[in-house]
Amino acid sequence: MAIIVCGTATLDTIETPSERVEEVLGGSGVYAAVAASFFHNPVQLVGVVGGDFPQTYASQLESFGIELRRLTRVENGKTFRWGCKYAEDFNVREMLFAHLNVVAEVPPAMDVSSMDAPYLFLANNPPHLQLDAIARIPRPKLVVCDTMDVWINTARAVLEETLARVDILILNDSEARLFTGDTNVVRAARAMLRYGPQRVIVKKGEHGAISVTESSFFSAPAYPLTHITDATGAGDSFAGAFIGYLASVNDASEAAIRRAMIYGTAVASFTIEDFSINRQTSVQFSDISARYAELQEAVRF
Amino acid sequence: MAIIVCGTATLDTIETPSERVEEVLGGSGVYAAVAASFFHNPVQLVGVVGGDFPQTYASQLESFGIELRRLTRVENGKTFRWGCKYAEDFNVREMLFAHLNVVAEVPPAMDVSSMDAPYLFLANNPPHLQLDAIARIPRPKLVVCDTMDVWINTARAVLEETLARVDILILNDSEARLFTGDTNVVRAARAMLRYGPQRVIVKKGEHGAISVTESSFFSAPAYPLTHITDATGAGDSFAGAFIGYLASVNDASEAAIRRAMIYGTAVASFTIEDFSINRQTSVQFSDISARYAELQEAVRF
């Protein structure tokens, strides 16, 4: 099945306790598309970059089997730039800057009407762009949506309108608490079902992830990583691998969803071993399968 | 196999965001012994109380099949009193007071030399009492030990001496971080293996628990509870059910340990549904089995 990932492609500046990198390839769409590409090709990446988006980064994405003809290039615009700084344990990060640039100025060209029934992932993006994507892509088989605190705080009405039209919402625990005002994550996830999604998946970082529907509960373990280089993109990678796996088996049953979350966990564990998508360039599918098997063993009783 | 639980029996004052109770039955030994009693009887509770320890509380413990002849009663002494206050989500608690009273004054009578090869749980207690128990109880089959921040901060040398003689250390995530100075819980757990235990189990509250040995990793899910009345005793209940199950099957293999952690999770989920051991008085083994089955389903993929 076709996969469309709508999201951002950014140039990131990241400070960790031990290192600093500048203008590396990042963005919700980039991390998600790369993760999805391990399971299914081609992945269509829909987004907007400026004329300053390096050709080497475009080539790197294409090497993963990602199609970029729907990644609009605005020659006289600037690419979204984002910066953040991590505390010692990577559980706390401080955003240093977020210059949306072309993302705020030019809507992506949604020439996707010929793609029938795709698996659609709306990676983190301003909610009006997510809503626009849903409106323009005909008959998606499955719509999965991510969001973040800034949109909950500044664009809640549009976000709620979006949620009413998605099948699966993926967000992290602090965002679920922020959205609902409820500190109990299980209760918060259940509360968010009322906004429309049939399923809410809450990512809890080092504590794994949970999936909640009206009638099911699944707890996915975290991969027991002991060395993290940069936590950026972990959530996007999780969601990208998640939809990539579902598209590859063309199945969104409870059983498939659970396996997809474990694949998401495995792929995200590689992402955070290096900056940008550097670690992914040397990951083989057999590496992902090995971590999937480790996660199986880690919860077996 | 015989079970000995060495720990405290206390009179607790607890404030939650919605309620306050005074002088209710509590203590690490009490919660652990009650939890163990669901799996194996009799459970020997070793500790010290004052002349003011209510007979009704003693009778309540006996109704669970707990033997109290090694719970020393100091007629002219006062029972350990402990008070704490919980924040909204029960993840943060503030200790209001801890009057050790007889626990600081009178060592428990360790008339246990006739109990051969027991399963021994050293519930949270001053480390010198834990060490003394290990020295006086002959040939324990398995020694499991809990501790807490106050002993890590004030009695580290004795605690380390104790750890060198225990098989399994159980502690919570903030304590593992405090002990090792490492914010990564998996790394912290592995680091603590160097102090002697063959296995370190880290309790993470709403995020479940992990078990680490030199060659294994297990991730136990949390029970998805959406209503908590009082989180006090959850960790002690987890550990008590854990050793109770192991004693009942007389097996401390990796497979048995994993099942024991799930039983611990199930029993702890009942503890926090009410104050003190109130909820436990109406729990049947079939209720525990039902939650065990739910936890199996929650991680199946």
Coordinates of C-alpha atoms in Angstrom, one line a residue, chain A residues 88-89 91 173 177 183-187 190 204 206-207 217-228 254-255 258-259 262 292 294-301, chain B residues 88-89 91 173 177 183-187 190 204 206-207 217-228 254-255 258-259 262 292 294-301:
Chain A
E88 CA 21.8 15.3 31.3
D89 CA 19.3 12.5 31.0
N91 CA 14.2 13.5 29.5
D173 CA 2.9 11.5 27.8
R177 CA -1.4 15.4 30.2
T183 CA -2.0 13.4 35.3
N184 CA -3.0 9.7 35.0
V185 CA -1.8 8.8 31.5
V186 CA -4.1 5.8 31.0
R187 CA -7.1 8.0 31.9
R190 CA -9.0 7.2 27.2
K204 CA 6.6 7.5 27.3
E206 CA 12.4 5.4 28.4
H207 CA 9.2 3.9 29.7
F217 CA -5.0 -1.9 26.3
F218 CA -1.5 -2.6 25.2
S219 CA 1.8 -1.9 26.9
A220 CA 4.9 -1.8 24.8
P221 CA 8.3 -2.0 26.6
A222 CA 11.1 0.5 25.9
Y223 CA 14.2 -0.9 24.4
P224 CA 16.8 -1.0 27.2
L225 CA 19.3 1.4 25.6
T226 CA 22.1 2.5 27.9
H227 CA 23.7 5.0 25.6
I228 CA 21.8 7.9 24.0
E254 CA -5.1 -5.0 17.0
A255 CA -2.5 -7.7 16.4
R258 CA 0.9 -4.2 18.5
R259 CA 3.6 -5.6 16.3
I262 CA 7.3 -2.9 18.7
Y292 CA 12.3 -6.8 17.8
E294 CA 15.0 -8.8 22.1
L295 CA 11.8 -6.9 23.0
Q296 CA 9.8 -10.1 22.6
E297 CA 12.2 -11.8 25.1
A298 CA 12.1 -8.8 27.4
V299 CA 8.3 -9.1 28.1
R300 CA 7.9 -12.9 27.9
F301 CA 6.6 -14.5 31.1
Chain B
E88 CA -2.1 15.3 42.9
D89 CA -0.8 12.4 40.8
N91 CA 4.1 10.4 41.9
D173 CA 13.8 4.2 40.2
R177 CA 19.4 7.0 40.5
T183 CA 20.0 8.9 35.5
N184 CA 19.7 6.0 33.1
V185 CA 17.7 3.4 35.0
V186 CA 18.9 0.4 33.0
R187 CA 22.5 1.4 33.5
R190 CA 23.4 -2.9 36.0
K204 CA 9.0 2.4 38.4
E206 CA 3.0 3.7 37.0
H207 CA 5.7 2.6 34.5
F217 CA 16.5 -8.1 31.0
F218 CA 12.8 -8.3 31.8
S219 CA 10.3 -5.5 31.5
A220 CA 7.1 -5.9 33.6
P221 CA 4.1 -3.6 32.6
A222 CA 2.2 -1.6 35.2
Y223 CA -1.4 -2.5 35.8
P224 CA -3.4 0.3 34.0
L225 CA -5.1 1.6 37.1
T226 CA -7.2 4.7 36.6
H227 CA -8.1 5.4 40.2
I228 CA -5.6 5.5 43.1
E254 CA 14.3 -16.6 35.6
A255 CA 10.9 -17.9 34.5
R258 CA 9.2 -13.0 35.9
R259 CA 5.9 -14.6 36.9
I262 CA 3.7 -9.9 37.5
Y292 CA -2.4 -11.5 36.1
E294 CA -5.0 -8.9 32.1
L295 CA -1.3 -8.1 32.3
Q296 CA -0.5 -11.1 30.1
E297 CA -3.0 -9.8 27.5
A298 CA -1.6 -6.3 27.9
V299 CA 1.9 -7.3 26.7
R300 CA 1.0 -10.0 24.2
F301 CA 2.1 -9.3 20.6

